[in-house]
Amino acid sequence: MALDRREFIRNSTIAGLGLAFLPKIGFANSVKQTLNIGFIGMGLRGEEHLKNALFRSDIQVIAICDIDPNRLKVGREMIEEKGKSPALEFGKDDYDYRNLLKLKEIDAVIIATPWLWHTPMSVDAMKAGKYTGVEVSAAMTMEECWDLVNTHEATGSHLMILENVNYRRDVMAVLNMVRQNVFGELLHMRCGYQHDLREVKFNDGIHAYGHGVEFGEKGFSEARWRTQHSLKRNADIYPTHGLGPVATYVNVNRGNRFISLTSHATKSRGLHKHIVDVGGEDHPNAGLKWKLGDIVTTTIDTANGETIIVTHDTNSPRPYSLGFRVQGTNGIWEVDGNRIYIEGEANKPHRWDDATAWLEKYDHPLWKRFASEAEGAGHGGMDFFVMNAFVESAKRQIAPPLDAYDAAAWSSITPLSEASIAGGGQVQYFPDFTRGKWIKRKPYNWMKDIY
Amino acid sequence: MALDRREFIRNSTIAGLGLAFLPKIGFANSVKQTLNIGFIGMGLRGEEHLKNALFRSDIQVIAICDIDPNRLKVGREMIEEKGKSPALEFGKDDYDYRNLLKLKEIDAVIIATPWLWHTPMSVDAMKAGKYTGVEVSAAMTMEECWDLVNTHEATGSHLMILENVNYRRDVMAVLNMVRQNVFGELLHMRCGYQHDLREVKFNDGIHAYGHGVEFGEKGFSEARWRTQHSLKRNADIYPTHGLGPVATYVNVNRGNRFISLTSHATKSRGLHKHIVDVGGEDHPNAGLKWKLGDIVTTTIDTANGETIIVTHDTNSPRPYSLGFRVQGTNGIWEVDGNRIYIEGEANKPHRWDDATAWLEKYDHPLWKRFASEAEGAGHGGMDFFVMNAFVESAKRQIAPPLDAYDAAAWSSITPLSEASIAGGGQVQYFPDFTRGKWIKRKPYNWMKDIY
């Protein structure tokens, strides 16, 4: 507990920013036994979070919110099935979530809504004094990135970006290896969101995946809101699944920061081709001009001299991969091919080793402890851990592992890459969301087995 | 032969540029039976070329040149062993190669010398009317890139950049697949020179590889001249092994061209660390500041809307890979992991297939025909093909597959990436070395089994 209190003091915005008032943040020795949560957004992602919450004995679901009554019903039935107390329900209009936020008994909220709602809802939640978890990506514009940071600082409410890939088993094992200096000094990383989303961006308005070429009002689930971003924006519109883990490896915002980037987009072909292939040349959507380049490449320079390549690749036929590569002065790991080379440790010079033995040897303490609990959770277990980190941080009212500065810095890739592409690859400079404090903020202590 | 004549007319600088005089270029129906060659540079690379030349019955080695008598001796003995006529020898000083170029009986020269000599020697060779083959990379500065183009145009002499990787079996099979539209419309490519050269850049002055941390005057072979580039330049100093094949896939300078790039370099750590690890902290070279970032990432935009990532990664422990990736609207191939995914053809949706069957199915006609001849040649056979293309083009006095415009465009990555890095990633624009003619130059006919 002493450690937690020190962490709180170090990480808290109060100590760092000298605010004139003290938010209602308890100290670590007053760890809550039960966290009262409200869920905003009961789509497929919100449903997954609710499912994981209902597995836990330290969460009480106070309220759920969705503007779609069918989705509210899904949430209600899940709660009933678990034999838990019924939750209050919100969603009579777009802003009914604000009534949920007024409930004093709610400690924390989880926001899993369409992207354009992430920042407005997070801002409102922090203003309401709620410990706020927001799905990825957290912000769509640079102004929204600042909204997250400024609201966090003004209110003292904590924000966690719920990046589940940071908790993937191999990603955490590699984090363990990074912290134990297996790769030496880090030099270069690669990552990205390489996922053929053509059957996610389009459907028939009934099935989520695999039917039809409708989107927007005629679409269902993600096709209803996500696809419009591909129509209108040429940018890395979904950067955090790749960037989150890598940013953690090199302690971005904690002794390091993103300095600048350049971005390049290919021509846009995949979505039009998909519409024509599936819906025919005469389909009304076949006439649309899609702004999003099929593959977007962003390269980031960090203050500490590393470079990071981030890829966005969602419109083309390809198997899924987040394309991780971590390279340092002692060696290199690549997720593709599950391979590793560590100087002096490799079985043969200049030859890859299978990474499995390394990943097992450096299995993260959290995974060692909670692997069986994680089994039922989504996305190979990582959803358990991101929820666990959120809940345990919120119960202690301490800063989360992935905070408002991370949410802002990672999400800012979207507006910055958009500007760079529009300028033919011109350099864009990251704002320093920490207002200079990255030079003294200490790396987050990832190497523990609690959360 | 009629085809060859048309090719000549199409490709020749005379037809294209309206020069006022006719260089001594024969028509295709006067194919030479024997090509008289001079070799400039008898280092390890020149030795390899000479070895491959001596296998051929259509080459006569007229002269060899090197300033190192030991290397001249190597060449002399190789010629003797093959029972061929002795070659004239040059190398009494740095400029004795010009006396070799004066020999009227020499049709063509192959230049395999330290990088800083590539352009000056190529320019002199073209001015002397020789069909010129130059090793990679062809030029070190933007002015040198222009020197190659301008001299070619002024003299009518042909220049071929001897990029052997363009002739690697998998690279040519993928070229075949590209031409047969297996990938659909190309969108995005990756490539690069990822090769741990620490034991090439440094040695003990006696062994080429694996001993000592000396370079420059105290070094041997490549360490004698190559390492200085890492000390003084922060750029992609060796771009063509990766970029050559990819440029060919998307017909750069022939209906397409490189428009712009941005480059980013990591900090420089690997060479200093290697010196300290091997030579100790007190070694005089341990005090040197190395300019070259350990990993240099360049992203190119093309006129046709593709993007290309080029990597230079030579200072760190890692297995060799040129990192090829070719991605289009129908699918994707990656050399790492030897994997492929083609929509509608894949064994399972969203799952990689092993690429072997595809590479075999699309084995290039040249490899089908000459695989057994290529077996004895260096670098897995590809050295045979690059020599074959050079010799067959020179015998016909037609433009080579990889010409002066290619040499200039590919090599210009070095000065452009240097300027971009120095500017913190600022966009750099490629000169149009074809002076606008790329819009009408036809793609080279790669799909033949002659050369």
mmCIF file of C-alpha atoms in Angstrom, chain B residues 142-370:
data_model
loop_
_atom_site.group_PDB
_atom_site.id
_atom_site.type_symbol
_atom_site.label_atom_id
_atom_site.label_comp_id
_atom_site.label_asym_id
_atom_site.label_seq_id
_atom_site.Cartn_x
_atom_site.Cartn_y
_atom_site.Cartn_z
ATOM 1 C CA MET B 142 22.458 14.351 -56.762
ATOM 2 C CA GLU B 143 25.023 15.908 -59.091
ATOM 3 C CA GLU B 144 26.419 12.447 -59.795
ATOM 4 C CA CYS B 145 22.940 11.126 -60.602
ATOM 5 C CA TRP B 146 22.634 13.835 -63.208
ATOM 6 C CA ASP B 147 26.166 13.117 -64.450
ATOM 7 C CA LEU B 148 25.085 9.579 -65.310
ATOM 8 C CA VAL B 149 21.958 10.675 -67.155
ATOM 9 C CA ASN B 150 23.521 13.607 -68.936
ATOM 10 C CA THR B 151 26.556 11.654 -70.082
ATOM 11 C CA HIS B 152 24.368 8.831 -71.340
ATOM 12 C CA GLU B 153 22.249 11.275 -73.311
ATOM 13 C CA ALA B 154 25.197 13.251 -74.635
ATOM 14 C CA THR B 155 27.225 10.244 -75.721
ATOM 15 C CA GLY B 156 24.545 7.729 -76.603
ATOM 16 C CA SER B 157 26.529 5.166 -74.656
ATOM 17 C CA HIS B 158 24.431 2.862 -72.543
ATOM 18 C CA LEU B 159 24.754 2.459 -68.808
ATOM 19 C CA MET B 160 23.429 -0.533 -66.890
ATOM 20 C CA ILE B 161 23.244 -0.568 -63.124
ATOM 21 C CA LEU B 162 24.234 -4.123 -62.176
ATOM 22 C CA GLU B 163 21.559 -4.722 -59.549
ATOM 23 C CA ASN B 164 21.705 -8.469 -59.108
ATOM 24 C CA VAL B 165 18.716 -8.695 -56.751
ATOM 25 C CA ASN B 166 16.460 -7.817 -59.675
ATOM 26 C CA TYR B 167 17.352 -11.290 -60.914
ATOM 27 C CA ARG B 168 16.777 -13.257 -57.722
ATOM 28 C CA ARG B 169 14.541 -16.211 -58.430
ATOM 29 C CA ASP B 170 11.729 -15.223 -56.040
ATOM 30 C CA VAL B 171 11.985 -11.576 -57.098
ATOM 31 C CA MET B 172 11.559 -12.562 -60.753
ATOM 32 C CA ALA B 173 8.706 -14.956 -59.996
ATOM 33 C CA VAL B 174 6.918 -12.134 -58.215
ATOM 34 C CA LEU B 175 7.641 -9.873 -61.185
ATOM 35 C CA ASN B 176 5.966 -12.500 -63.345
ATOM 36 C CA MET B 177 2.993 -12.528 -60.963
ATOM 37 C CA VAL B 178 2.821 -8.733 -61.042
ATOM 38 C CA ARG B 179 2.780 -8.734 -64.831
ATOM 39 C CA GLN B 180 0.057 -11.402 -64.869
ATOM 40 C CA ASN B 181 -2.034 -9.295 -62.465
ATOM 41 C CA VAL B 182 -2.034 -11.816 -59.621
ATOM 42 C CA PHE B 183 -1.910 -8.977 -57.068
ATOM 43 C CA GLY B 184 -4.351 -6.741 -58.959
ATOM 44 C CA GLU B 185 -3.442 -3.071 -59.018
ATOM 45 C CA LEU B 186 -0.329 -2.526 -56.927
ATOM 46 C CA LEU B 187 -0.697 -0.288 -53.876
ATOM 47 C CA HIS B 188 2.155 -0.662 -51.449
ATOM 48 C CA MET B 189 5.611 -2.187 -51.355
ATOM 49 C CA ARG B 190 8.332 -2.662 -48.791
ATOM 50 C CA CYS B 191 11.968 -3.463 -49.220
ATOM 51 C CA GLY B 192 15.345 -2.614 -47.817
ATOM 52 C CA TYR B 193 18.860 -3.581 -47.016
ATOM 53 C CA GLN B 194 18.717 -5.259 -43.638
ATOM 54 C CA HIS B 195 22.121 -6.818 -43.225
ATOM 55 C CA ASP B 196 24.340 -6.840 -40.151
ATOM 56 C CA LEU B 197 27.535 -5.425 -41.691
ATOM 57 C CA ARG B 198 29.439 -4.795 -38.485
ATOM 58 C CA GLU B 199 32.018 -7.448 -39.411
ATOM 59 C CA VAL B 200 32.210 -6.064 -42.944
ATOM 60 C CA LYS B 201 32.668 -2.455 -41.909
ATOM 61 C CA PHE B 202 35.461 -3.428 -39.549
ATOM 62 C CA ASN B 203 38.303 -5.903 -39.712
ATOM 63 C CA ASP B 204 41.943 -6.342 -38.809
ATOM 64 C CA GLY B 205 43.387 -5.274 -42.167
ATOM 65 C CA ILE B 206 44.031 -8.886 -43.148
ATOM 66 C CA HIS B 207 40.794 -10.852 -42.963
ATOM 67 C CA ALA B 208 37.767 -9.482 -44.774
ATOM 68 C CA TYR B 209 35.254 -10.604 -42.161
ATOM 69 C CA GLY B 210 35.094 -11.364 -38.483
ATOM 70 C CA HIS B 211 38.237 -9.852 -37.011
ATOM 71 C CA GLY B 212 39.192 -6.523 -35.507
ATOM 72 C CA VAL B 213 37.670 -3.044 -35.447
ATOM 73 C CA GLU B 214 39.879 -1.230 -37.940
ATOM 74 C CA PHE B 215 38.699 0.517 -41.082
ATOM 75 C CA GLY B 216 39.975 2.984 -43.657
ATOM 76 C CA GLU B 217 43.702 2.746 -44.275
ATOM 77 C CA LYS B 218 44.062 0.104 -41.572
ATOM 78 C CA GLY B 219 41.195 -1.972 -42.963
ATOM 79 C CA PHE B 220 40.955 -4.547 -45.723
ATOM 80 C CA SER B 221 38.458 -4.939 -48.565
ATOM 81 C CA GLU B 222 35.182 -3.102 -47.939
ATOM 82 C CA ALA B 223 36.304 -1.875 -44.526
ATOM 83 C CA ARG B 224 38.909 0.129 -46.381
ATOM 84 C CA TRP B 225 36.401 2.422 -48.096
ATOM 85 C CA ARG B 226 32.812 1.546 -47.213
ATOM 86 C CA THR B 227 32.924 2.344 -43.514
ATOM 87 C CA GLN B 228 33.780 6.009 -43.986
ATOM 88 C CA HIS B 229 30.280 6.538 -45.417
ATOM 89 C CA SER B 230 28.793 5.399 -42.078
ATOM 90 C CA LEU B 231 31.071 7.795 -40.233
ATOM 91 C CA LYS B 232 30.133 10.840 -42.273
ATOM 92 C CA ARG B 233 26.630 10.441 -43.699
ATOM 93 C CA ASN B 234 23.196 9.986 -42.188
ATOM 94 C CA ALA B 235 21.233 8.655 -45.150
ATOM 95 C CA ASP B 236 20.120 5.486 -46.856
ATOM 96 C CA ILE B 237 23.590 4.930 -48.248
ATOM 97 C CA TYR B 238 22.791 1.642 -50.008
ATOM 98 C CA PRO B 239 19.249 1.680 -51.370
ATOM 99 C CA THR B 240 19.228 -0.339 -54.585
ATOM 100 C CA HIS B 241 19.134 -3.992 -53.505
ATOM 101 C CA GLY B 242 15.658 -3.436 -52.137
ATOM 102 C CA LEU B 243 14.453 -0.644 -54.348
ATOM 103 C CA GLY B 244 15.570 -2.055 -57.702
ATOM 104 C CA PRO B 245 13.117 -4.946 -57.811
ATOM 105 C CA VAL B 246 10.255 -2.875 -56.464
ATOM 106 C CA ALA B 247 10.890 -0.043 -58.916
ATOM 107 C CA THR B 248 10.689 -2.603 -61.700
ATOM 108 C CA TYR B 249 7.376 -3.957 -60.410
ATOM 109 C CA VAL B 250 5.744 -0.523 -60.694
ATOM 110 C CA ASN B 251 7.531 0.561 -63.894
ATOM 111 C CA VAL B 252 9.400 3.500 -62.452
ATOM 112 C CA ASN B 253 10.664 5.803 -65.247
ATOM 113 C CA ARG B 254 8.367 3.942 -67.653
ATOM 114 C CA GLY B 255 4.853 5.219 -67.080
ATOM 115 C CA ASN B 256 5.519 5.955 -63.434
ATOM 116 C CA ARG B 257 8.103 7.756 -61.376
ATOM 117 C CA PHE B 258 9.224 8.511 -57.849
ATOM 118 C CA ILE B 259 7.692 11.834 -56.768
ATOM 119 C CA SER B 260 8.850 12.479 -53.230
ATOM 120 C CA LEU B 261 10.119 10.891 -50.052
ATOM 121 C CA THR B 262 10.538 11.433 -46.368
ATOM 122 C CA SER B 263 13.256 9.764 -44.289
ATOM 123 C CA HIS B 264 13.809 9.176 -40.602
ATOM 124 C CA ALA B 265 16.912 7.847 -38.868
ATOM 125 C CA THR B 266 17.258 6.329 -35.428
ATOM 126 C CA LYS B 267 20.095 7.311 -33.167
ATOM 127 C CA SER B 268 23.469 5.795 -33.960
ATOM 128 C CA ARG B 269 24.567 3.158 -31.481
ATOM 129 C CA GLY B 270 25.565 -0.078 -33.190
ATOM 130 C CA LEU B 271 28.983 0.736 -34.629
ATOM 131 C CA HIS B 272 30.276 2.397 -31.469
ATOM 132 C CA LYS B 273 28.988 -0.516 -29.400
ATOM 133 C CA HIS B 274 30.663 -2.996 -31.743
ATOM 134 C CA ILE B 275 34.007 -1.201 -31.464
ATOM 135 C CA VAL B 276 33.788 -1.189 -27.673
ATOM 136 C CA ASP B 277 32.548 -4.786 -27.454
ATOM 137 C CA VAL B 278 35.294 -6.126 -29.742
ATOM 138 C CA GLY B 279 38.134 -3.629 -29.406
ATOM 139 C CA GLY B 280 37.589 -2.307 -25.904
ATOM 140 C CA GLU B 281 36.777 1.146 -24.566
ATOM 141 C CA ASP B 282 40.349 2.309 -25.055
ATOM 142 C CA HIS B 283 40.538 1.514 -28.756
ATOM 143 C CA PRO B 284 41.153 4.735 -30.715
ATOM 144 C CA ASN B 285 38.029 4.118 -32.796
ATOM 145 C CA ALA B 286 35.887 4.043 -29.654
ATOM 146 C CA GLY B 287 35.975 7.829 -29.600
ATOM 147 C CA LEU B 288 34.455 8.266 -33.063
ATOM 148 C CA LYS B 289 30.996 9.747 -33.553
ATOM 149 C CA TRP B 290 29.111 7.799 -36.213
ATOM 150 C CA LYS B 291 26.738 9.862 -38.265
ATOM 151 C CA LEU B 292 24.687 7.029 -39.781
ATOM 152 C CA GLY B 293 21.532 6.217 -37.827
ATOM 153 C CA ASP B 294 21.274 2.504 -37.139
ATOM 154 C CA ILE B 295 17.965 2.118 -38.943
ATOM 155 C CA VAL B 296 16.950 4.531 -41.697
ATOM 156 C CA THR B 297 13.341 4.466 -42.894
ATOM 157 C CA THR B 298 12.377 6.101 -46.167
ATOM 158 C CA THR B 299 8.855 6.286 -47.592
ATOM 159 C CA ILE B 300 8.391 7.106 -51.253
ATOM 160 C CA ASP B 301 5.297 8.397 -53.045
ATOM 161 C CA THR B 302 5.020 7.453 -56.722
ATOM 162 C CA ALA B 303 3.220 9.257 -59.526
ATOM 163 C CA ASN B 304 0.780 6.359 -59.818
ATOM 164 C CA GLY B 305 -0.191 6.513 -56.167
ATOM 165 C CA GLU B 306 1.792 3.633 -54.712
ATOM 166 C CA THR B 307 3.882 3.992 -51.567
ATOM 167 C CA ILE B 308 7.196 2.242 -50.938
ATOM 168 C CA ILE B 309 8.978 1.815 -47.613
ATOM 169 C CA VAL B 310 12.764 1.406 -47.990
ATOM 170 C CA THR B 311 14.853 0.369 -44.982
ATOM 171 C CA HIS B 312 18.584 0.645 -44.363
ATOM 172 C CA ASP B 313 19.626 -1.409 -41.340
ATOM 173 C CA THR B 314 23.290 -2.477 -41.242
ATOM 174 C CA ASN B 315 24.661 -1.685 -37.762
ATOM 175 C CA SER B 316 22.685 -4.022 -35.529
ATOM 176 C CA PRO B 317 22.575 -7.735 -34.744
ATOM 177 C CA ARG B 318 19.913 -9.248 -36.998
ATOM 178 C CA PRO B 319 19.507 -11.932 -39.635
ATOM 179 C CA TYR B 320 19.695 -10.828 -43.241
ATOM 180 C CA SER B 321 16.511 -9.896 -45.059
ATOM 181 C CA LEU B 322 15.611 -7.595 -47.895
ATOM 182 C CA GLY B 323 12.132 -7.442 -46.358
ATOM 183 C CA PHE B 324 10.143 -7.514 -49.571
ATOM 184 C CA ARG B 325 6.399 -6.985 -49.468
ATOM 185 C CA VAL B 326 4.215 -6.499 -52.523
ATOM 186 C CA GLN B 327 0.590 -5.567 -51.949
ATOM 187 C CA GLY B 328 -2.197 -4.925 -54.401
ATOM 188 C CA THR B 329 -5.955 -4.874 -54.601
ATOM 189 C CA ASN B 330 -6.082 -8.677 -54.925
ATOM 190 C CA GLY B 331 -3.491 -9.779 -52.419
ATOM 191 C CA ILE B 332 -0.118 -9.601 -50.801
ATOM 192 C CA TRP B 333 3.255 -11.371 -50.775
ATOM 193 C CA GLU B 334 5.849 -11.106 -48.044
ATOM 194 C CA VAL B 335 9.320 -12.590 -48.333
ATOM 195 C CA ASP B 336 9.613 -12.796 -44.550
ATOM 196 C CA GLY B 337 7.821 -15.964 -43.613
ATOM 197 C CA ASN B 338 7.611 -16.884 -47.314
ATOM 198 C CA ARG B 339 3.899 -16.187 -47.323
ATOM 199 C CA ILE B 340 1.184 -15.035 -49.640
ATOM 200 C CA TYR B 341 -2.503 -14.263 -49.629
ATOM 201 C CA ILE B 342 -4.463 -13.941 -52.865
ATOM 202 C CA GLU B 343 -8.185 -13.277 -52.629
ATOM 203 C CA GLY B 344 -10.281 -16.074 -54.048
ATOM 204 C CA GLU B 345 -7.239 -18.318 -54.329
ATOM 205 C CA ALA B 346 -6.225 -18.653 -50.697
ATOM 206 C CA ASN B 347 -6.786 -22.014 -49.057
ATOM 207 C CA LYS B 348 -8.623 -20.309 -46.207
ATOM 208 C CA PRO B 349 -10.020 -16.785 -45.952
ATOM 209 C CA HIS B 350 -7.863 -14.426 -43.871
ATOM 210 C CA ARG B 351 -5.069 -17.026 -43.580
ATOM 211 C CA TRP B 352 -1.619 -16.938 -45.139
ATOM 212 C CA ASP B 353 -0.519 -19.584 -47.605
ATOM 213 C CA ASP B 354 3.053 -20.748 -47.982
ATOM 214 C CA ALA B 355 4.402 -18.900 -51.024
ATOM 215 C CA THR B 356 6.485 -21.761 -52.408
ATOM 216 C CA ALA B 357 3.854 -23.195 -54.725
ATOM 217 C CA TRP B 358 3.122 -19.727 -56.134
ATOM 218 C CA LEU B 359 6.788 -18.964 -56.691
ATOM 219 C CA GLU B 360 7.220 -22.269 -58.494
ATOM 220 C CA LYS B 361 4.123 -21.803 -60.614
ATOM 221 C CA TYR B 362 5.260 -18.363 -61.708
ATOM 222 C CA ASP B 363 8.945 -19.198 -62.017
ATOM 223 C CA HIS B 364 10.325 -16.690 -64.515
ATOM 224 C CA PRO B 365 11.114 -17.911 -68.052
ATOM 225 C CA LEU B 366 14.732 -16.854 -67.614
ATOM 226 C CA TRP B 367 15.145 -19.002 -64.550
ATOM 227 C CA LYS B 368 13.327 -21.896 -66.168
ATOM 228 C CA ARG B 369 15.758 -21.762 -69.053
ATOM 229 C CA PHE B 370 19.035 -20.923 -67.344
#
